XYZ file of N, CA, C and O in Angstrom:
732
model
N 103.140 131.775 109.134
C 103.181 130.893 110.364
C 104.424 131.310 111.264
O 105.460 131.657 110.487
N 104.182 131.243 112.409
C 105.408 131.649 113.128
C 105.782 130.344 114.086
O 105.143 129.633 114.560
N 107.145 130.458 114.063
C 107.912 129.309 114.845
C 108.161 129.877 116.446
O 108.795 130.863 116.512
N 107.755 128.958 117.258
C 108.060 129.263 118.854
C 108.880 128.194 119.283
O 108.893 127.212 118.892
N 109.485 128.522 120.436
C 110.500 127.788 121.041
C 109.413 127.158 122.193
O 109.048 127.817 122.894
N 109.496 125.639 122.331
C 108.740 125.304 123.680
C 107.279 125.259 123.387
O 106.645 125.592 122.514
N 106.743 124.929 124.636
C 105.307 124.947 124.802
C 104.506 126.164 124.706
O 105.238 127.347 124.925
N 103.338 126.347 124.547
C 102.497 127.689 124.350
C 102.612 128.309 125.596
O 102.405 127.514 126.939
N 102.624 129.577 125.948
C 102.506 130.304 127.179
C 101.567 130.318 127.751
O 101.149 130.077 128.913
N 100.192 130.110 126.840
C 98.819 130.204 127.278
C 98.408 128.762 126.820
O 98.122 128.502 125.721
N 98.141 127.976 127.943
C 97.769 126.543 127.557
C 96.002 126.340 127.483
O 95.632 125.361 127.234
N 95.215 127.508 127.685
C 93.994 127.550 127.503
C 93.435 127.024 126.128
O 94.038 127.477 125.187
N 92.414 126.215 126.231
C 91.957 125.816 125.043
C 92.697 124.646 124.419
O 92.279 123.857 123.364
N 93.843 124.308 124.868
C 94.648 123.041 124.538
C 94.114 121.728 125.075
O 93.681 121.839 126.338
N 94.222 120.788 124.321
C 93.655 119.326 124.745
C 94.619 118.974 125.753
O 95.932 118.959 125.828
N 94.162 117.971 126.875
C 94.919 117.267 127.798
C 96.040 116.698 127.231
O 97.230 116.581 127.607
N 95.737 115.741 126.084
C 96.739 114.969 125.539
C 98.063 115.848 124.999
O 99.171 115.369 124.863
N 97.509 117.051 124.448
C 98.681 117.820 123.754
C 99.622 118.295 125.057
O 100.700 118.597 125.162
N 98.788 118.902 126.338
C 99.602 119.180 127.415
C 100.473 118.094 127.762
O 101.592 118.556 128.105
N 100.075 117.058 128.238
C 100.774 115.890 128.532
C 101.998 115.585 127.749
O 103.044 115.450 128.238
N 101.731 115.952 126.386
C 102.824 115.684 125.353
C 104.013 116.773 125.743
O 105.227 116.412 126.079
N 103.791 117.934 126.019
C 104.721 118.969 126.174
C 105.407 118.823 127.689
O 106.409 118.846 127.744
N 104.690 118.272 128.669
C 105.028 117.894 129.899
C 105.929 116.688 129.931
O 107.105 117.009 130.345
N 105.888 115.825 129.021
C 106.786 114.686 128.891
C 108.236 115.178 128.354
O 109.169 114.887 128.550
N 108.015 115.937 127.133
C 109.113 116.436 126.401
C 109.858 117.303 127.342
O 111.237 117.300 127.372
N 109.396 118.281 127.955
C 109.885 119.227 128.901
C 110.529 118.436 130.090
O 111.973 118.599 130.342
N 109.975 117.333 130.718
C 110.613 116.527 131.693
C 111.956 115.909 131.201
O 112.798 115.599 131.829
N 111.915 115.367 130.125
C 112.965 114.603 129.331
C 114.173 115.592 128.768
O 115.153 115.008 128.341
N 113.677 116.891 128.820
C 114.679 117.831 128.307
C 114.975 117.558 126.879
O 115.967 117.919 126.332
N 113.889 117.341 126.247
C 113.958 117.456 124.659
C 113.494 118.897 124.348
O 112.427 119.405 124.441
N 114.415 119.549 123.595
C 114.106 120.734 123.131
C 113.377 120.705 121.719
O 113.433 119.755 120.934
N 112.454 121.488 121.601
C 111.490 121.507 120.314
C 110.915 123.008 120.105
O 110.750 123.974 120.791
N 110.571 122.992 118.817
C 110.183 124.256 118.263
C 108.817 123.892 117.824
O 108.409 122.683 117.327
N 107.943 124.819 117.793
C 106.481 124.462 117.708
C 105.583 125.609 116.651
O 106.201 126.657 116.786
N 105.018 125.088 115.856
C 104.233 125.942 115.063
C 102.677 125.675 115.190
O 102.326 124.364 115.355
N 101.900 126.499 115.581
C 100.318 126.304 115.595
C 99.597 126.553 114.204
O 100.204 127.715 113.547
N 98.744 125.913 113.914
C 98.160 125.931 112.612
C 96.833 125.581 112.609
O 96.269 124.712 113.442
N 95.898 125.764 111.503
C 94.641 125.214 111.358
C 94.896 123.452 111.123
O 95.815 123.111 110.974
N 93.673 122.815 111.505
C 93.984 121.395 111.317
C 94.741 120.878 110.090
O 94.160 121.412 109.162
N 95.665 120.074 110.224
C 96.285 119.590 109.096
C 96.130 117.982 109.052
O 96.867 117.207 109.640
N 95.339 117.667 108.132
C 94.774 116.185 108.232
C 95.409 115.409 106.993
O 95.293 114.311 107.077
N 96.004 115.949 106.256
C 96.789 115.419 104.996
C 98.267 115.969 104.717
O 98.632 117.122 105.344
N 98.941 115.219 104.105
C 100.314 115.710 103.664
C 100.157 116.967 102.789
O 101.062 117.969 103.041
N 99.253 117.009 102.175
C 99.121 118.242 101.288
C 98.883 119.535 102.161
O 99.478 120.569 101.954
N 98.131 119.342 103.154
C 97.871 120.301 104.228
C 99.015 120.839 104.842
O 99.250 121.897 105.435
N 100.014 119.970 104.767
C 101.229 120.274 105.721
C 102.393 120.942 104.862
O 103.488 121.263 105.363
N 102.184 121.418 103.641
C 103.209 121.871 102.693
C 103.804 123.239 103.525
O 105.087 123.232 103.710
N 102.888 124.169 103.799
C 103.281 125.410 104.593
C 104.108 124.961 105.877
O 105.019 125.691 106.129
N 103.683 124.123 106.509
C 104.090 123.745 108.016
C 105.582 123.139 107.798
O 106.472 123.491 108.331
N 105.765 122.425 106.644
C 107.107 121.722 106.259
C 107.961 122.857 106.044
O 109.219 122.838 106.705
N 107.675 123.955 105.453
C 108.615 125.028 105.165
C 108.847 125.583 106.385
O 110.067 126.130 106.510
N 108.059 125.917 107.390
C 108.201 126.584 108.504
C 109.268 125.857 109.626
O 110.087 126.285 110.243
N 108.833 124.459 109.284
C 109.837 123.588 110.346
C 111.138 123.202 109.572
O 112.101 122.241 110.229
N 111.213 123.447 108.355
C 112.426 123.035 107.539
C 113.827 123.280 108.500
O 113.805 124.351 109.213
N 114.720 122.325 108.598
C 114.913 121.148 107.654
C 114.520 119.917 108.170
O 114.679 118.938 107.983
N 113.429 120.083 109.223
C 112.762 118.848 109.666
C 112.084 118.018 108.687
O 111.364 118.644 107.787
N 112.460 116.476 108.641
C 111.613 115.707 107.746
C 110.289 115.640 108.681
O 110.167 115.159 109.595
N 109.129 115.995 107.825
C 107.835 115.694 108.194
C 107.311 114.339 107.934
O 107.386 114.060 106.659
N 106.987 113.499 108.794
C 106.624 112.184 108.401
C 105.081 112.012 108.159
O 104.420 112.666 108.709
N 104.867 111.045 107.373
C 103.681 110.432 107.084
C 103.406 109.353 107.942
O 104.421 108.387 108.162
N 102.633 109.405 108.944
C 102.227 108.495 110.082
C 101.075 107.584 109.567
O 99.964 108.160 109.634
N 101.206 106.243 109.681
C 100.044 105.216 109.258
C 100.040 104.284 110.245
O 100.951 103.645 110.825
N 98.900 104.204 110.634
C 98.440 103.291 111.798
C 97.935 101.875 111.026
O 96.825 101.959 110.574
N 98.568 100.722 111.185
C 98.317 99.668 110.499
C 97.955 98.485 111.358
O 98.518 98.540 112.572
N 97.299 97.334 110.990
C 97.059 96.161 111.630
C 97.317 95.055 110.598
O 96.873 95.113 109.377
N 97.257 93.759 111.322
C 97.220 92.596 110.715
C 95.785 92.207 110.599
O 94.831 93.004 110.974
N 95.676 91.136 109.572
C 94.120 90.837 109.253
C 93.309 90.504 110.384
O 92.034 90.602 110.409
N 94.097 89.867 111.274
C 93.320 89.336 112.534
C 93.099 90.457 113.694
O 92.380 90.316 114.641
N 93.624 91.665 113.321
C 93.591 92.720 114.343
C 94.066 92.385 115.707
O 93.460 92.910 116.695
N 95.316 91.631 115.457
C 96.060 91.333 116.728
C 97.258 91.876 116.874
O 97.981 91.919 118.141
N 98.097 92.488 115.896
C 99.065 93.148 115.880
C 98.988 94.428 115.321
O 98.264 94.763 114.123
N 99.498 95.564 115.757
C 99.271 96.913 115.534
C 100.667 97.596 115.204
O 101.684 97.440 116.029
N 100.705 98.323 114.211
C 102.066 99.181 113.780
C 101.693 100.551 113.638
O 100.564 100.906 113.069
N 102.730 101.500 114.105
C 102.778 102.820 113.673
C 103.962 102.931 112.678
O 105.060 102.740 113.068
N 103.593 103.098 111.512
C 104.723 103.458 110.516
C 105.072 104.848 110.280
O 104.135 105.729 109.816
N 106.310 105.205 110.559
C 106.820 106.628 110.326
C 107.515 106.700 108.924
O 108.753 105.993 109.041
N 107.140 107.402 108.010
C 107.850 107.213 106.914
C 107.947 108.831 106.288
O 106.908 109.667 106.597
N 109.044 109.090 105.230
C 108.939 110.386 104.669
C 107.591 110.685 103.985
O 107.184 109.720 103.372
N 107.279 111.694 103.848
C 106.060 112.234 103.205
C 106.055 112.189 101.926
O 105.173 112.081 101.133
N 107.341 112.087 101.359
C 107.541 112.230 99.845
C 107.667 110.663 99.190
O 108.231 110.440 98.237
N 107.396 109.742 100.154
C 107.516 108.276 99.756
C 106.007 107.726 99.609
O 105.234 108.286 100.415
N 106.130 106.688 98.622
C 104.933 106.173 98.477
C 104.658 104.796 99.443
O 105.576 104.014 99.493
N 103.452 104.561 100.016
C 103.468 103.485 100.944
C 102.933 102.269 99.949
O 101.808 102.577 99.143
N 103.542 101.291 100.211
C 103.094 100.005 99.649
C 103.265 98.822 100.534
O 104.151 98.406 101.157
N 101.981 98.338 100.749
C 101.718 97.427 101.827
C 102.616 96.189 101.641
O 103.254 95.621 102.621
N 102.725 95.606 100.462
C 103.523 94.354 100.077
C 104.954 94.693 100.712
O 105.575 93.715 101.233
N 105.502 95.834 100.415
C 106.803 95.969 100.928
C 107.244 95.885 102.353
O 108.131 95.442 102.865
N 106.097 96.539 103.299
C 106.148 96.418 104.705
C 105.841 94.885 105.059
O 106.591 94.509 106.122
N 104.689 94.411 104.644
C 104.644 93.081 104.952
C 105.493 92.280 104.886
O 105.965 91.329 105.894
N 106.538 92.203 103.764
C 107.475 91.251 103.611
C 108.614 91.432 105.005
O 109.096 90.592 105.364
N 108.888 92.722 105.136
C 109.875 92.918 106.035
C 109.508 92.734 107.590
O 110.648 92.369 108.389
N 108.313 92.891 107.824
C 107.818 92.619 109.318
C 107.440 91.199 109.363
O 106.770 90.796 110.609
N 107.434 90.498 108.416
C 106.691 89.078 108.436
C 105.166 89.041 108.652
O 105.146 88.126 109.684
N 104.481 90.028 108.388
C 103.156 90.065 108.670
C 102.346 90.218 107.428
O 102.132 91.331 107.046
N 101.705 89.073 106.791
C 101.031 89.304 105.504
C 99.593 90.135 105.875
O 99.241 89.999 107.088
N 99.162 90.680 104.803
C 97.913 91.291 104.794
C 97.698 92.287 105.660
O 96.607 92.261 106.590
N 98.494 93.320 105.737
C 98.446 94.731 106.295
C 97.103 95.531 105.811
O 97.150 95.505 104.480
N 96.570 96.004 106.792
C 95.542 97.025 106.538
C 95.625 98.157 107.301
O 96.198 98.002 108.458
N 94.905 99.230 107.195
C 94.738 100.271 108.013
C 93.771 99.960 109.151
O 92.859 99.487 109.036
N 94.328 100.305 110.222
C 93.437 100.013 111.649
C 92.463 100.952 111.748
O 92.422 102.196 111.337
N 91.347 100.510 112.470
C 90.231 101.527 112.618
C 90.796 102.581 113.763
O 91.535 102.444 114.426
N 89.882 103.852 113.432
C 89.939 104.799 114.576
C 89.918 104.347 115.839
O 90.468 104.928 116.846
N 88.899 103.461 116.199
C 88.545 102.765 117.580
C 90.210 102.344 118.218
O 90.400 102.758 119.417
N 90.866 101.664 117.586
C 91.989 101.186 118.034
C 93.112 102.284 118.196
O 93.830 102.205 119.116
N 93.060 103.246 117.283
C 94.053 104.281 117.355
C 93.559 105.250 118.710
O 94.770 105.407 119.340
N 92.448 105.367 118.926
C 92.257 105.972 120.123
C 92.371 105.263 121.314
O 93.111 105.821 122.639
N 92.124 103.787 121.276
C 92.180 103.020 122.409
C 93.760 102.891 122.964
O 94.048 102.955 124.081
N 94.779 102.615 121.919
C 96.147 102.457 122.073
C 96.770 103.892 122.086
O 97.812 103.755 122.980
N 96.707 104.726 121.460
C 97.495 105.919 121.134
C 96.893 107.221 121.853
O 97.478 108.128 121.853
N 95.480 107.280 122.030
C 94.718 108.530 122.283
C 95.023 109.463 121.217
O 95.101 110.786 121.603
N 94.747 109.115 120.197
C 95.047 109.840 119.089
C 93.868 109.752 118.057
O 93.192 108.614 117.820
N 93.327 110.851 117.251
C 92.378 110.626 116.357
C 92.915 110.741 115.014
O 94.165 111.186 114.696
N 92.228 110.062 113.877
C 92.864 110.138 112.591
C 93.210 111.646 112.195
O 92.514 112.713 112.563
N 94.339 111.710 111.385
C 94.781 113.145 111.236
C 95.812 113.676 112.268
O 96.511 114.577 111.855
N 95.851 112.889 113.244
C 96.649 113.545 114.394
C 97.804 112.427 114.617
O 98.318 112.529 115.827
N 98.007 111.342 114.004
C 98.770 110.313 114.071
C 100.134 110.623 114.370
O 100.600 111.673 113.497
N 100.990 110.238 115.308
C 102.383 110.662 115.633
C 102.973 109.744 116.466
O 102.268 109.095 117.418
N 104.212 109.790 116.428
C 105.040 108.803 117.100
C 104.814 109.033 118.665
O 105.126 108.512 119.534
N 104.705 110.474 119.022
C 104.559 111.057 120.337
C 103.431 110.252 120.947
O 103.314 110.340 122.319
N 102.489 109.626 120.372
C 101.129 108.955 120.791
C 101.563 107.822 121.669
O 100.861 107.237 122.430
N 102.902 107.213 121.186
C 103.425 106.122 121.951
C 103.260 106.256 123.455
O 103.433 105.231 124.345
N 103.482 107.340 123.907
C 103.544 107.784 125.290
C 102.198 107.313 125.915
O 102.109 107.044 127.124
N 101.045 106.933 125.117
C 99.883 106.654 125.702
C 99.679 105.214 125.662
O 98.648 104.587 126.084
N 100.572 104.457 124.998
C 100.495 103.013 124.890
C 101.241 102.084 125.782
O 102.245 101.758 125.540
N 100.760 102.407 126.879
C 101.332 101.741 128.395
C 101.595 100.109 128.011
O 102.270 99.569 128.994
N 100.669 99.696 127.452
C 100.603 98.293 127.362
C 101.495 97.597 126.098
O 101.407 96.448 125.876
N 102.143 98.501 125.535
C 102.987 98.132 124.092
C 102.087 97.300 123.469
O 102.799 96.354 122.645
N 100.997 97.804 122.826
C 100.040 97.168 121.801
C 100.637 97.409 120.514
O 100.205 96.776 119.551
N 101.602 98.555 120.411
C 101.822 99.062 118.932
C 103.199 99.166 118.779
O 104.092 99.430 119.533
N 103.555 98.441 117.635
C 105.133 98.310 117.209
C 105.487 99.509 116.246
O 104.510 99.680 115.224
N 106.454 100.418 116.599
C 106.769 101.155 115.564
C 107.699 100.873 114.506
O 108.688 100.304 114.956
N 107.309 101.207 113.410
C 108.228 100.920 112.366
C 108.673 102.199 111.802
O 108.002 103.101 111.453
N 109.989 102.558 111.412
C 110.514 103.667 111.056
C 111.529 103.465 109.630
O 112.166 102.616 109.651
N 110.985 104.107 108.653
C 111.627 104.151 107.422
C 113.249 104.776 107.746
O 113.416 105.673 108.337
N 114.126 104.021 107.244
C 115.495 104.409 107.353
C 115.923 105.716 106.896
O 116.965 106.204 107.712
N 115.226 106.197 105.970
C 115.559 107.549 105.582
C 115.204 108.793 106.562
O 115.811 109.508 106.549
N 114.131 108.212 107.478
C 113.738 109.241 108.402
C 114.897 109.460 109.613
O 115.210 110.470 109.961
N 115.587 108.281 109.912
C 116.698 108.232 110.853
C 117.959 108.873 110.455
O 118.699 109.413 111.124
N 118.082 109.312 109.089
C 119.185 109.971 108.366
C 119.138 111.407 108.693
O 120.215 112.149 108.591
N 117.888 112.013 109.035
C 117.806 113.339 109.058
C 117.972 113.875 110.346
O 117.893 113.246 111.490
N 118.542 115.068 110.441
C 118.960 115.776 111.898
C 117.679 116.097 112.693
O 117.700 115.947 113.947
N 116.773 116.213 111.834
C 115.624 117.128 112.624
C 114.189 116.135 112.105
O 114.113 115.658 111.014
N 113.264 116.124 113.177
C 112.145 115.247 112.953
C 110.909 116.156 113.226
O 110.980 116.861 114.248
N 109.964 116.179 112.332
C 108.622 116.976 112.734
C 107.554 115.937 112.796
O 107.238 115.068 112.014
N 106.537 116.488 113.869
C 105.406 115.544 114.189
C 104.385 116.324 114.925
O 104.658 117.457 115.363
N 103.191 115.951 114.970
C 102.238 116.543 115.893
C 102.349 116.146 117.353
O 102.865 115.090 117.663
N 101.973 117.099 118.281
C 101.875 116.732 119.673
C 100.529 115.960 120.059
O 99.985 116.499 121.002
N 100.276 114.956 119.233
C 98.996 114.277 119.700
C 97.743 115.031 119.177
O 96.680 114.628 119.515
N 97.881 116.029 118.385
C 96.743 116.848 118.039
C 97.251 117.555 116.529
O 98.427 118.176 116.667
N 96.463 117.609 115.590
C 96.896 118.183 114.410
C 96.732 119.710 114.086
O 96.600 120.088 113.070
N 96.821 120.584 115.233
C 96.592 121.799 115.216
C 97.819 122.590 115.740
O 98.129 123.796 115.585
N 98.910 121.681 115.793
C 100.420 122.248 116.101
C 101.312 121.122 115.513
O 100.805 120.053 115.301
N 102.564 121.469 115.314
C 103.272 120.484 114.676
C 104.780 121.123 115.443
O 105.002 122.244 115.681
N 105.543 119.975 115.751
C 106.980 120.285 116.479
C 108.132 119.707 115.478
O 107.946 118.863 114.728
N 109.267 120.473 115.972
C 110.555 120.204 115.211
C 111.409 119.816 116.378
O 111.603 120.500 117.318
N 111.863 118.500 116.443
C 113.013 118.152 117.548
C 113.913 117.283 116.747
O 114.078 117.127 115.742
N 115.220 117.271 117.348
C 116.297 116.327 117.068
C 115.969 114.960 116.838
O 115.318 114.306 117.759
N 116.079 114.322 115.934
C 115.909 112.742 115.502
C 116.208 111.981 116.576
O 115.489 111.295 117.217
N 117.580 112.269 116.925
C 118.305 111.473 118.037
C 117.418 111.445 119.441
O 117.406 110.635 120.034
N 116.815 112.718 119.578
C 116.239 112.805 120.836
C 114.740 111.900 120.851
O 114.532 111.490 121.719
N 114.180 112.011 119.685
C 112.815 111.168 119.493
C 112.965 109.933 119.550
O 112.451 109.036 120.141
N 114.012 109.303 118.834
C 114.484 107.901 118.640
C 115.233 107.446 119.853
O 115.753 106.110 119.858
N 115.734 108.117 120.709
C 116.695 107.876 121.711
C 115.886 108.204 123.241
O 115.274 107.196 123.475
N 116.115 109.481 123.607
C 115.301 109.707 124.939
C 113.943 109.203 124.969
O 113.553 108.910 125.966
N 113.112 109.747 123.992
C 111.685 109.735 124.079
C 111.477 108.299 124.130
O 110.517 107.637 124.821
N 111.742 107.313 122.998
C 111.500 106.057 122.964
C 111.925 105.221 124.064
O 111.061 104.396 124.627
N 112.929 105.649 124.863
C 113.477 104.727 125.935
C 112.443 105.298 127.161
O 112.021 104.304 127.905
N 111.969 106.688 127.143
C 111.137 107.041 128.209
C 109.776 106.313 128.332
O 109.060 106.126 129.171
N 109.270 106.124 126.894
C 107.983 105.453 126.900
C 108.040 104.021 126.600
O 106.829 103.285 126.399
N 109.168 103.514 127.043
C 109.316 101.875 126.937
C 108.921 101.294 125.727
O 108.142 100.295 125.591
N 109.349 101.890 124.448
C 109.186 101.295 123.292
C 110.236 101.137 122.528
O 111.366 101.916 122.665
N 110.364 100.237 121.693
C 111.555 100.034 120.474
C 111.009 100.461 119.183
O 109.724 100.606 118.988
N 111.715 100.316 118.256
C 111.466 100.444 116.864
C 112.178 99.480 116.110
O 113.156 99.195 116.229
N 111.443 99.237 114.930
C 112.060 98.609 113.780
C 112.310 99.464 112.664
O 111.392 100.089 112.057
N 113.434 99.166 112.258
C 113.774 100.073 110.833
C 113.550 99.344 109.571
O 113.638 98.167 109.357
N 112.900 100.109 108.797
C 112.441 99.184 107.493
C 112.740 100.123 106.405
O 113.259 101.338 106.502
N 112.935 99.529 105.429
C 113.299 100.159 103.931
C 112.231 100.222 103.084
O 111.644 99.270 102.570
N 111.912 101.570 102.639
C 110.767 101.860 101.845
C 111.471 102.195 100.388
O 112.568 102.759 100.307
N 110.602 102.010 99.354
C 111.087 102.360 98.012
C 111.360 103.847 97.785
O 111.535 104.562 98.696
N 111.304 104.054 96.593
C 111.625 105.317 96.037
C 110.797 106.323 96.352
O 109.536 106.253 96.569
N 111.097 107.584 96.408
C 110.316 108.842 96.550
C 109.398 109.112 95.488
O 109.556 108.680 94.468
N 108.295 109.602 95.928
C 107.177 109.888 94.846
C 107.801 111.133 93.862
O 108.297 112.197 94.485
N 107.716 111.295 92.794
C 108.190 112.144 91.865
C 107.145 113.379 91.714
O 106.015 113.032 91.839
C-alpha cells in the first residue's frame, strides 16, 4: 500500500462525494495523506491500512438513532474499543439506542454502510446528526477516516478535523467516555 499526499492526480472513476470531500479539505487548507485500497467494510479489513496510516488512530464509526428514529448520532471511537449501547445512552441521555438504517445514513450523510465517516457531516446541512467522539480519539495527534467512500482512507491532524472541519460544516461534537480497550 502506498501513501500519497493530498487528492488523487487522476480523478476519473472517483465518486462525486469523494471529490467533494477533497475539494472541501483543500479549500479549508487541511493537509492530508491518502491511501487507496480495496473496499474496507470492517475494522479487520483495515489492519493493513492502519499500518500504512500510522500513527493515525483509525476510528470505528457507528451510525445510531433513538428508538423513535427522531435523533441520530455518529459515534467516532477507537477501533480497539468495544461498543456498549448502555454506556453511550447514559451519557447522552437517550435510552434505547440502536443502529440506524442505511436509508437514514444516505439521506443525512450521503454515505453507505462500510463508508461511515465524520467527513460525511459535510452533507448534513440540516444538522440532523449529532457527532459523539470518544475522548481517547481526541488525545491522538492524527486521525484516520474514509473520504465518504471505503476505497480510500485519509490521515489528518486531529485538531484540523475537530477544529477547522467541524466549524466549516457547522457541526459541534460531544465528547463521550468509553470503556476499556478490547484485549
